[in-house]
mmCIF file of C-alpha atoms in Angstrom:
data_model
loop_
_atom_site.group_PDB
_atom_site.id
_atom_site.type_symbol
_atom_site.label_atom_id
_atom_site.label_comp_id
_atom_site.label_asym_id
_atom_site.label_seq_id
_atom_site.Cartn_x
_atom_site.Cartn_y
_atom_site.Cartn_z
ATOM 1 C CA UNK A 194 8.146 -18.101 11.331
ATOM 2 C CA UNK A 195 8.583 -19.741 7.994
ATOM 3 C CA UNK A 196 11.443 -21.585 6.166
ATOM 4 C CA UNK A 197 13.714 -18.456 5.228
ATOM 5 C CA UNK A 198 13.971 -18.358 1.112
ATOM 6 C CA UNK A 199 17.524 -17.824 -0.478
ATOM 7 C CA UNK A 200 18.242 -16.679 -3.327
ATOM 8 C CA UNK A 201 19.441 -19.827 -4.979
ATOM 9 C CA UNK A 202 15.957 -21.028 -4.681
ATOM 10 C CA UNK A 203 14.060 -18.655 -6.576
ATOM 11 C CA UNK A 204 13.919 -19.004 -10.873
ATOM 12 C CA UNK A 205 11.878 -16.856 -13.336
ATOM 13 C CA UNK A 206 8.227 -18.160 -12.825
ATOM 14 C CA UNK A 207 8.611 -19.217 -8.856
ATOM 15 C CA UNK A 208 5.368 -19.085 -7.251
ATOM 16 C CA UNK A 209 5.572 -17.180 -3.933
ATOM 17 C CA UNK A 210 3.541 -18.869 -1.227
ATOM 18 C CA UNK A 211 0.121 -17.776 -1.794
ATOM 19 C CA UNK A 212 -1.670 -16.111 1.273
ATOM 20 C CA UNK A 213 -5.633 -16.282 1.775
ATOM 21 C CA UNK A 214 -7.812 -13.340 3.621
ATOM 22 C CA UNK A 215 -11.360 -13.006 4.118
ATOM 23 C CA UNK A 216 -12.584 -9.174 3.987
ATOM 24 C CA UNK A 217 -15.488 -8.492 6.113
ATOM 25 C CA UNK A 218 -17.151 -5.359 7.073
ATOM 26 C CA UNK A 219 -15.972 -6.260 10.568
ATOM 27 C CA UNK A 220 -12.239 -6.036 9.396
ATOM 28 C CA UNK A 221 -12.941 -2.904 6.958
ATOM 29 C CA UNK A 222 -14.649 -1.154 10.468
ATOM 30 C CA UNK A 223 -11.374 -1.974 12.489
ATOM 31 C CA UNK A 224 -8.921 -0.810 9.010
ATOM 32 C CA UNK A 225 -10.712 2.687 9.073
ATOM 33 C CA UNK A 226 -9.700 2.989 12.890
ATOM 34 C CA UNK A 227 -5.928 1.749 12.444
ATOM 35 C CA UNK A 228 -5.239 3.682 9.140
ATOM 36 C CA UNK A 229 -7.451 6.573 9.888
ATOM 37 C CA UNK A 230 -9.575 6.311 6.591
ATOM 38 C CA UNK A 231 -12.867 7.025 7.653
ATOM 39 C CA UNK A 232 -14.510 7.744 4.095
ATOM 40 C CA UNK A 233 -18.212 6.225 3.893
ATOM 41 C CA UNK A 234 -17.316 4.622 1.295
ATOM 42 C CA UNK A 235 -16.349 1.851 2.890
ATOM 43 C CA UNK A 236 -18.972 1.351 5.475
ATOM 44 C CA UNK A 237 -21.996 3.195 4.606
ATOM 45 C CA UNK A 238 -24.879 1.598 2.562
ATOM 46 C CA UNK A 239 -26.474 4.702 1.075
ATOM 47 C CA UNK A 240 -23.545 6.825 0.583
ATOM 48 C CA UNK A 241 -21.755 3.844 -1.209
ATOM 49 C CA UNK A 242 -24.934 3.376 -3.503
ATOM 50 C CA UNK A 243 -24.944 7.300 -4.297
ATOM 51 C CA UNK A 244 -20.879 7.299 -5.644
ATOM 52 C CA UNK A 245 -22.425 4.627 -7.536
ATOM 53 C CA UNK A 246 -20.160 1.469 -6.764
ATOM 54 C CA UNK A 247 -23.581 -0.205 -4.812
ATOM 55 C CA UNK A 248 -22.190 -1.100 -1.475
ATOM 56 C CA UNK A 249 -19.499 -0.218 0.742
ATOM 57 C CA UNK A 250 -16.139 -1.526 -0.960
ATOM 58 C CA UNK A 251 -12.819 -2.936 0.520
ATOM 59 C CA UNK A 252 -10.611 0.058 0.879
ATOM 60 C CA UNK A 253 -7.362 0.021 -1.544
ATOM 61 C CA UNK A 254 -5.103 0.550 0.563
ATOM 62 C CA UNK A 255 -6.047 -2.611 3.208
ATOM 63 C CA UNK A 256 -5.323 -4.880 -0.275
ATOM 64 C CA UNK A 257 -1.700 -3.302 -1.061
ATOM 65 C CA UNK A 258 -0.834 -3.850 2.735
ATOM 66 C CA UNK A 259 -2.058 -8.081 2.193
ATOM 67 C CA UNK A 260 0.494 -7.375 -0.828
ATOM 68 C CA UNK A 261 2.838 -5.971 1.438
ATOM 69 C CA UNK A 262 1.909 -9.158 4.167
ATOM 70 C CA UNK A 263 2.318 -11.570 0.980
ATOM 71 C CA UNK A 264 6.025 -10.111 0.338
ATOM 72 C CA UNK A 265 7.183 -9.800 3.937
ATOM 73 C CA UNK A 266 5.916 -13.825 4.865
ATOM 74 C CA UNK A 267 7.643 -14.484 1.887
ATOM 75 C CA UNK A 268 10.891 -13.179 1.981
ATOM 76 C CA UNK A 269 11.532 -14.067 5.665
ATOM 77 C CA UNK A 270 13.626 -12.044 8.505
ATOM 78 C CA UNK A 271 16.654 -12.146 6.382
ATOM 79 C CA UNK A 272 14.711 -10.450 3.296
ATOM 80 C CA UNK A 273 14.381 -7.039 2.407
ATOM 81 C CA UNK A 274 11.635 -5.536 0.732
ATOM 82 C CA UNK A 275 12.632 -2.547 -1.288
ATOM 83 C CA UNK A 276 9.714 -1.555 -3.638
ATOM 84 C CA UNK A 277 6.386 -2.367 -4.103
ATOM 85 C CA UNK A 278 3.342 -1.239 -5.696
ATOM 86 C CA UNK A 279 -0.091 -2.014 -7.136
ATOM 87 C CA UNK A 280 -3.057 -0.199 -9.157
ATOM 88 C CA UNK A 281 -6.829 -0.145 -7.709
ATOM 89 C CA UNK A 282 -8.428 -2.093 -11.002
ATOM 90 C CA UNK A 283 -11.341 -3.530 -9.575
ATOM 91 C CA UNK A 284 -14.018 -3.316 -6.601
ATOM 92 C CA UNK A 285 -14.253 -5.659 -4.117
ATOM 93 C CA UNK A 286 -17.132 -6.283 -1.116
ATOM 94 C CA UNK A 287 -16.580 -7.490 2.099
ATOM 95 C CA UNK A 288 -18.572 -10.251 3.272
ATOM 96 C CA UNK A 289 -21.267 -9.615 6.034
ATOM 97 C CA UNK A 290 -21.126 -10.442 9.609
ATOM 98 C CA UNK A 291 -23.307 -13.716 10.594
ATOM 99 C CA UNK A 292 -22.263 -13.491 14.053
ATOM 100 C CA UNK A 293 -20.371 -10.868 16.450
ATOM 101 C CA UNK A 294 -16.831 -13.024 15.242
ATOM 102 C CA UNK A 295 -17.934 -14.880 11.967
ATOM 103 C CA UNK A 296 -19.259 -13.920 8.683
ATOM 104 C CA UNK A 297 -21.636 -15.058 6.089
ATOM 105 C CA UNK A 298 -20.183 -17.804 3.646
ATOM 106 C CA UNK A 299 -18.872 -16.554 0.543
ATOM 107 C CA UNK A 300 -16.087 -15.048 -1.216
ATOM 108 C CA UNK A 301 -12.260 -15.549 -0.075
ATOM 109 C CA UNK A 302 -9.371 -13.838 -1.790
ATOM 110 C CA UNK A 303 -6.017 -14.930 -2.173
ATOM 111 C CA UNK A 304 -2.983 -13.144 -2.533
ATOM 112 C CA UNK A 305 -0.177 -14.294 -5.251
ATOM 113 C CA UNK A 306 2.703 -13.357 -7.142
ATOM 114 C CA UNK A 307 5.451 -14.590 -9.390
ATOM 115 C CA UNK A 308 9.341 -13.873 -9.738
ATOM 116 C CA UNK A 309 9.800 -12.062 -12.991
ATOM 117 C CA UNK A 310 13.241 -11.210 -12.648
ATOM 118 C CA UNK A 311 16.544 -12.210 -10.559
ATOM 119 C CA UNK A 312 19.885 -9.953 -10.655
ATOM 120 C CA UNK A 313 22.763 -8.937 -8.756
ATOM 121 C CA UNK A 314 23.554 -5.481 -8.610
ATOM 122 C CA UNK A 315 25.747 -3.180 -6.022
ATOM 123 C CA UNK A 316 25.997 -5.908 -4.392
ATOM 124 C CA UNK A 317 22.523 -7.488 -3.621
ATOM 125 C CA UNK A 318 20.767 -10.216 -4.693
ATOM 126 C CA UNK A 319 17.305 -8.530 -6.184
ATOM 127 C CA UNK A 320 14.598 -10.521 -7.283
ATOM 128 C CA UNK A 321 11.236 -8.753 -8.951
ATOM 129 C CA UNK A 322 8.096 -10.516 -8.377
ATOM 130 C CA UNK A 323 4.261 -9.553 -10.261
ATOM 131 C CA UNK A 324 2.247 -9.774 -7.554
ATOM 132 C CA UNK A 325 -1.735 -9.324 -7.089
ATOM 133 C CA UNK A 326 -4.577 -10.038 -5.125
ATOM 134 C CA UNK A 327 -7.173 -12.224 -7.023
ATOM 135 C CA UNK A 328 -10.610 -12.182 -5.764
ATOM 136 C CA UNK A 329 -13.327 -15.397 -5.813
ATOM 137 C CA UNK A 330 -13.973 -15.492 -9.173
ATOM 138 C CA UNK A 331 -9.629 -15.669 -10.213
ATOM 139 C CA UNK A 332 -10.062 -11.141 -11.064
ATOM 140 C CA UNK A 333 -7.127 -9.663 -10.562
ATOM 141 C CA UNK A 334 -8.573 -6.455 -9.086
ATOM 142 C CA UNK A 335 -5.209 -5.295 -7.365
ATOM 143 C CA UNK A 336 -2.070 -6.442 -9.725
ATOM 144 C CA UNK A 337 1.507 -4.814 -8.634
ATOM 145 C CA UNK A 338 4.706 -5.932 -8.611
ATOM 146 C CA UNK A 339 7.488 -5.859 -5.532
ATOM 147 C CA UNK A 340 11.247 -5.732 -5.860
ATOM 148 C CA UNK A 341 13.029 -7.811 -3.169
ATOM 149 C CA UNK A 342 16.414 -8.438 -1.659
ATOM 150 C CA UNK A 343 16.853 -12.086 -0.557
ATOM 151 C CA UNK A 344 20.129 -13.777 1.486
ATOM 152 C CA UNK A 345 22.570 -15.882 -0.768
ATOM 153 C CA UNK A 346 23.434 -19.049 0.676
ATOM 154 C CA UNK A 347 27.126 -19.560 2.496
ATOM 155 C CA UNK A 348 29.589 -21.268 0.527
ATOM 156 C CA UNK A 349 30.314 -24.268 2.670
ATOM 157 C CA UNK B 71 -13.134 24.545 -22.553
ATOM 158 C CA UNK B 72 -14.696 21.958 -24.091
ATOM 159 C CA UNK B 73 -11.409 21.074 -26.599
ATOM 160 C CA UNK B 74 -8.718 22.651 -24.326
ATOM 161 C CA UNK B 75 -6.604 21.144 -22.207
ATOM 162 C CA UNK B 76 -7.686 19.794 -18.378
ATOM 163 C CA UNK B 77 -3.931 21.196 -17.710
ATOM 164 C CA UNK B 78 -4.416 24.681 -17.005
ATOM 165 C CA UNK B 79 -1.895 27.243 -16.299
ATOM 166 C CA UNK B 80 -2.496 27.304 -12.585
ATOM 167 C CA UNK B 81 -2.546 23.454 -12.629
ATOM 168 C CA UNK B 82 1.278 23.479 -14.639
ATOM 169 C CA UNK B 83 2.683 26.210 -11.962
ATOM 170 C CA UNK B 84 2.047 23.524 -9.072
ATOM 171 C CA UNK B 85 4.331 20.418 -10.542
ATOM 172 C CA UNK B 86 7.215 20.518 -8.804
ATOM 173 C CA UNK B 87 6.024 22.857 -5.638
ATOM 174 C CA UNK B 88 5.805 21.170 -2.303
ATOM 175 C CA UNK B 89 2.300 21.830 -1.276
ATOM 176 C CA UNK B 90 2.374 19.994 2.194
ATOM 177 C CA UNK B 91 4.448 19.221 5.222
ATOM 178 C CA UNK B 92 3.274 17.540 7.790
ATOM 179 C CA UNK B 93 5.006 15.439 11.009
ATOM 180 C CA UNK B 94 4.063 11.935 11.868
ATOM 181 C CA UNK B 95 5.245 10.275 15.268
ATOM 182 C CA UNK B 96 5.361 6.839 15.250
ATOM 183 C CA UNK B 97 3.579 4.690 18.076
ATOM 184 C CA UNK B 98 3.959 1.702 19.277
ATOM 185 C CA UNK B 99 -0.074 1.124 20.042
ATOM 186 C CA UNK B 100 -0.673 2.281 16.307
ATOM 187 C CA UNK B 101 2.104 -0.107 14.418
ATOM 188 C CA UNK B 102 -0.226 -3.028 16.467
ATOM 189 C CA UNK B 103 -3.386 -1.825 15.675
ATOM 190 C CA UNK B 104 -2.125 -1.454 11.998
ATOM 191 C CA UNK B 105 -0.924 -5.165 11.895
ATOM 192 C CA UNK B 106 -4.238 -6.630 13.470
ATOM 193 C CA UNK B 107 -5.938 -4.527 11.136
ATOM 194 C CA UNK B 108 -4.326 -5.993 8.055
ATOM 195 C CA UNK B 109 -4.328 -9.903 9.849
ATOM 196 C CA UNK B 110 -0.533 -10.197 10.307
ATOM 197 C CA UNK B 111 0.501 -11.418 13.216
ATOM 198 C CA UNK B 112 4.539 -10.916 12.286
ATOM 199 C CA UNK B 113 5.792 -10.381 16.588
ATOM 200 C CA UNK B 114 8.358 -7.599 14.451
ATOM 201 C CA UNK B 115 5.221 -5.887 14.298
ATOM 202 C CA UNK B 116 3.193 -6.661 17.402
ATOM 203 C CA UNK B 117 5.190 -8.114 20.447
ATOM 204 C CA UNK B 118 7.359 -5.433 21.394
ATOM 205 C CA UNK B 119 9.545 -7.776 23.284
ATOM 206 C CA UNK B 120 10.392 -9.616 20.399
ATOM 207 C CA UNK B 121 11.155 -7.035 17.822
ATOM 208 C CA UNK B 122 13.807 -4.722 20.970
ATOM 209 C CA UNK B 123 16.097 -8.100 20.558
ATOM 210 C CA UNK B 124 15.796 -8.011 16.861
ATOM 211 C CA UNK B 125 18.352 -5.967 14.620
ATOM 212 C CA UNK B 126 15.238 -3.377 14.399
ATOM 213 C CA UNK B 127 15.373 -2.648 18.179
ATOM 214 C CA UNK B 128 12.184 -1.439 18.694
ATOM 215 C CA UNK B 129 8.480 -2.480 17.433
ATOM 216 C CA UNK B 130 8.753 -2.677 13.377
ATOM 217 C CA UNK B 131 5.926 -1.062 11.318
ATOM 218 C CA UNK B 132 4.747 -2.896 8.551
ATOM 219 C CA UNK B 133 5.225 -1.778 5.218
ATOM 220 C CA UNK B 134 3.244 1.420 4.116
ATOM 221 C CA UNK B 135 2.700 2.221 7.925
ATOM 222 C CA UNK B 136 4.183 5.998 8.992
ATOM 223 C CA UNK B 137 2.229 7.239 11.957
ATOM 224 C CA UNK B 138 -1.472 7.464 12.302
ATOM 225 C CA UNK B 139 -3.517 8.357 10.572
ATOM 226 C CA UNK B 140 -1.599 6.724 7.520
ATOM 227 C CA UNK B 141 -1.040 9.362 5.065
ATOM 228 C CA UNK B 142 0.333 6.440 2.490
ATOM 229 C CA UNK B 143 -1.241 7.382 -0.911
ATOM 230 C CA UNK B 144 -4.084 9.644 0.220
ATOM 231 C CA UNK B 145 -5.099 12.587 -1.168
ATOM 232 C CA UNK B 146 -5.540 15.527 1.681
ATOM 233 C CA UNK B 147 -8.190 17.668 1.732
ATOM 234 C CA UNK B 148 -5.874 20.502 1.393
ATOM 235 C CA UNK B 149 -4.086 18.866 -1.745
ATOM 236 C CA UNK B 150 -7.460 18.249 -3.244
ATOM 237 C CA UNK B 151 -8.509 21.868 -2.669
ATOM 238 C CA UNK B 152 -5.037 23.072 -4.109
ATOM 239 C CA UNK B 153 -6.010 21.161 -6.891
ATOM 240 C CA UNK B 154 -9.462 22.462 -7.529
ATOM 241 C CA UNK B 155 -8.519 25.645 -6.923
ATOM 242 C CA UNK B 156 -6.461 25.739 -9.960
ATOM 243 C CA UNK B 157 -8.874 24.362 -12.028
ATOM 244 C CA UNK B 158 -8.384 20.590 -12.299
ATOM 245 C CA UNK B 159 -11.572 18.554 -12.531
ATOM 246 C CA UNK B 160 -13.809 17.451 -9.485
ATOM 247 C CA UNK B 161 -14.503 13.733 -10.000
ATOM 248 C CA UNK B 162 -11.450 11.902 -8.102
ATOM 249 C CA UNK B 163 -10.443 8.183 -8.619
ATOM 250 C CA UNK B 164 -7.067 6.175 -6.723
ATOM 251 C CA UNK B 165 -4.962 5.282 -9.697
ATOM 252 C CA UNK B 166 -2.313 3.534 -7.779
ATOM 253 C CA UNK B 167 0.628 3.368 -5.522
ATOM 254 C CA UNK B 168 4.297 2.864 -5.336
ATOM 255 C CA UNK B 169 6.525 2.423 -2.603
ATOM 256 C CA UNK B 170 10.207 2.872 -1.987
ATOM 257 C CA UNK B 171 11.467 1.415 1.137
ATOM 258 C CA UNK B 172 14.885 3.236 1.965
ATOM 259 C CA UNK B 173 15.175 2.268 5.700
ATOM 260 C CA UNK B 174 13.092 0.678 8.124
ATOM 261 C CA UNK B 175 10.503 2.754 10.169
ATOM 262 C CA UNK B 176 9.634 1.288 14.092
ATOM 263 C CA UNK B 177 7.692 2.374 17.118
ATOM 264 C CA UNK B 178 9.536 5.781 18.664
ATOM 265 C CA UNK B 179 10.143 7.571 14.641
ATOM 266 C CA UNK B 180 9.730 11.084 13.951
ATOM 267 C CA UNK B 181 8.717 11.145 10.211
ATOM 268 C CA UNK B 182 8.506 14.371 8.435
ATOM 269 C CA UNK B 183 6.434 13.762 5.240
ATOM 270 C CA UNK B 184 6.943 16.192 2.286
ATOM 271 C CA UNK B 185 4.528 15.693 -0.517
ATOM 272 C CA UNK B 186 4.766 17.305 -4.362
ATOM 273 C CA UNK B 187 3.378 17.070 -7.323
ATOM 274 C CA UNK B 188 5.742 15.231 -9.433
ATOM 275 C CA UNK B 189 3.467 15.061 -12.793
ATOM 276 C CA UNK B 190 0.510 15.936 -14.823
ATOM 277 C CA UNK B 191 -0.452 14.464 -18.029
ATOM 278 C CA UNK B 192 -4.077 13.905 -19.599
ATOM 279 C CA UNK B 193 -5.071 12.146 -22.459
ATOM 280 C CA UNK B 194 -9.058 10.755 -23.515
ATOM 281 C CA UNK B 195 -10.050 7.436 -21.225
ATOM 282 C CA UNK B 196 -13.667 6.054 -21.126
ATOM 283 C CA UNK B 197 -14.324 8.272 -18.794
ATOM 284 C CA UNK B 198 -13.512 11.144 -21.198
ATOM 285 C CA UNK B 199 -10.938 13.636 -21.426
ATOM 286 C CA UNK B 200 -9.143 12.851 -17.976
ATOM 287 C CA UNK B 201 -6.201 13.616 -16.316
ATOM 288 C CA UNK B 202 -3.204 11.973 -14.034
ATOM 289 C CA UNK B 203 -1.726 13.777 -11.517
ATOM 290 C CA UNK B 204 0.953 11.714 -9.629
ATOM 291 C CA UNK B 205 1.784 12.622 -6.267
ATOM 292 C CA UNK B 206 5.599 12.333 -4.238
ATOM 293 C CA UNK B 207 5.690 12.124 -0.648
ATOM 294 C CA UNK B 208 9.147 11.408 0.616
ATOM 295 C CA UNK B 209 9.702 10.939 4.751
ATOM 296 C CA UNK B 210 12.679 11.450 6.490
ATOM 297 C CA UNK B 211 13.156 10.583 9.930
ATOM 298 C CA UNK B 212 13.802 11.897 13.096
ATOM 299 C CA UNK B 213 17.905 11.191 11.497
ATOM 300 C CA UNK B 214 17.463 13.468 8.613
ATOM 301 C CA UNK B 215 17.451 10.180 6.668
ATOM 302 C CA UNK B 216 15.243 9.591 4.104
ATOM 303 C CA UNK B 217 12.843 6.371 5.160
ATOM 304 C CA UNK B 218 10.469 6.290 2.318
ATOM 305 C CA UNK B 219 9.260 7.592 -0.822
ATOM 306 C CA UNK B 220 5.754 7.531 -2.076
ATOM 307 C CA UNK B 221 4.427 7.798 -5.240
ATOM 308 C CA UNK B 222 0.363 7.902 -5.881
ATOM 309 C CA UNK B 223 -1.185 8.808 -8.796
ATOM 310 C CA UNK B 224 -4.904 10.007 -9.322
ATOM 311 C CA UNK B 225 -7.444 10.150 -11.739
ATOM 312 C CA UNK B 226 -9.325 13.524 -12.092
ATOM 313 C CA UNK B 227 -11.766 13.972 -14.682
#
């Protein structure tokens, strides 16, 4: 577990601790299983090419759950996360399997975010963070934003 | 057609109705699955040992996760029938997602998921005269709390 984050620590423009993933078609295969998203879209060669995106594309929703990843490393056990959300801007494709565990070189994407915002209000310490996930050329092709409850510090 | 509007009068008398209910139970094998799916290896999610001595008490799901398969910001079959059924167009894109986290949801949860249309509006895109239909899902558990609130929007055009 990481270093938990208080309040106190966090200004306007903190970075949150960036967090890298690697999409593969090996991970989109198991995502379909766990969520129960089994649209061809994501795994199909032909039917991807015929709704015209090419080839089979990351689904959506396995990028706002990184986001949601991102948040909850971030915040710690004592953290809350309250709200968060994102907007499907741009496609991204999963990097092919070289072997039964590793795939191809290539592309890496990291997730990020920023706190926008810090208040106290019915008694919580909320901080609002932009958040996104930026593929290997710096896109943003997922940007969001979370809203965040962190621990205050004790008064010694 | 051509000039109307993509909002027709069937479309207008479905904001507001609740179209769907459906019951999710929450499993412990499905919260792991979930996690290794995603790449988190957070124990609140995957060692059950862990997470029964946390304040949780029982395996955590992560965020977004209610019960397999994960309803989250999907668009139903039915819903999209409903939909084209009263006219809205057929071409179908994921706008977007938001999430309201009202208490936590763990291994063991009864979740019954309600989901409404909350809004329509249209207004001319690149992709032409298109239309925004945003979707509210709100679970409550198996406490008659509310848990979480969804809210997904799609682009028809």
């Amino acid at each position: 577990m990481v270093k938990q984050v208080y309040y106190e620590d966090v200004e306007v423009g903190t970075e949150i601790t960036p967090l890298a993933k690697i999409a593969t078609t090996h991970m989109l295969v198991q995502w379909a299983g766990a969520s129960g998203d089994f649209n061809p879209l994501h795994y199909d060669d032909d039917f991807a090419k015929a709704m015209g995106v090419g080839a089979p594309i990351v689904h959506g929703a396995l990028k706002r759950a990184w986001l949601g990843h991102l948040m909850t490393d971030w915040i710690g056990e004592q953290g809350k996360l309250k709200k968060l959300s994102c907007q499907y801007r741009g496609m991204d494709y999963p990097r092919k399997m070289k072997t039964r565990e590793e795939p191809h070189d290539g592309e890496t994407w990291w997730c990020k975010g920023k706190v926008t915002k810090k208040y106290e209000e019915g008694g919580e310490h909320l901080v609002e963070c932009e958040i996104w996930v930026e593929n290997g050329k710096g896109e943003k092709t997922t940007p969001g934003s979370a809203l965040v409850a962190l621990p205050k510090r004790k008064r010694k | 057609m051509a000039n109307g509007s993509l909002i027709t009068d069937e479309l207008r008398k479905l904001i507001g109705v609740t179209l769907e209910t459906i019951v999710f139970k929450v499993e412990e094998g499905a919260i792991q699955r979930y996690a290794q799916a995603i790449g988190d290896p957070n124990p609140l999610y995957n060692d059950p040992d862990f997470a029964s001595r946390t304040k949780y008490g029982r395996l955590l799901a992560p965020p977004g996760f209610t019960g397999w398969p994960v309803k989250a910001g999907r668009l139903s079959d039915r819903l999209l029938e409903s939909l084209l059924k009263a006219g809205a167009p057929s071409r179908l894109l994921d706008g977007g997602v938001e999430f309201d986290f009202v208490e936590p949801i763990g291994a063991g949860d009864v979740l019954t998921a309600t989901t409404k249309i909350a809004n329509m509006t249209e207004r001319e895109t690149r992709l032409g005269k298109t239309m925004f239909t945003t979707l509210e899902t709100t679970f409550v558990n198996q406490k008659g709390n509310v848990a979480l609130k969804i809210r997904s929007t799609f682009i028809l055009f």
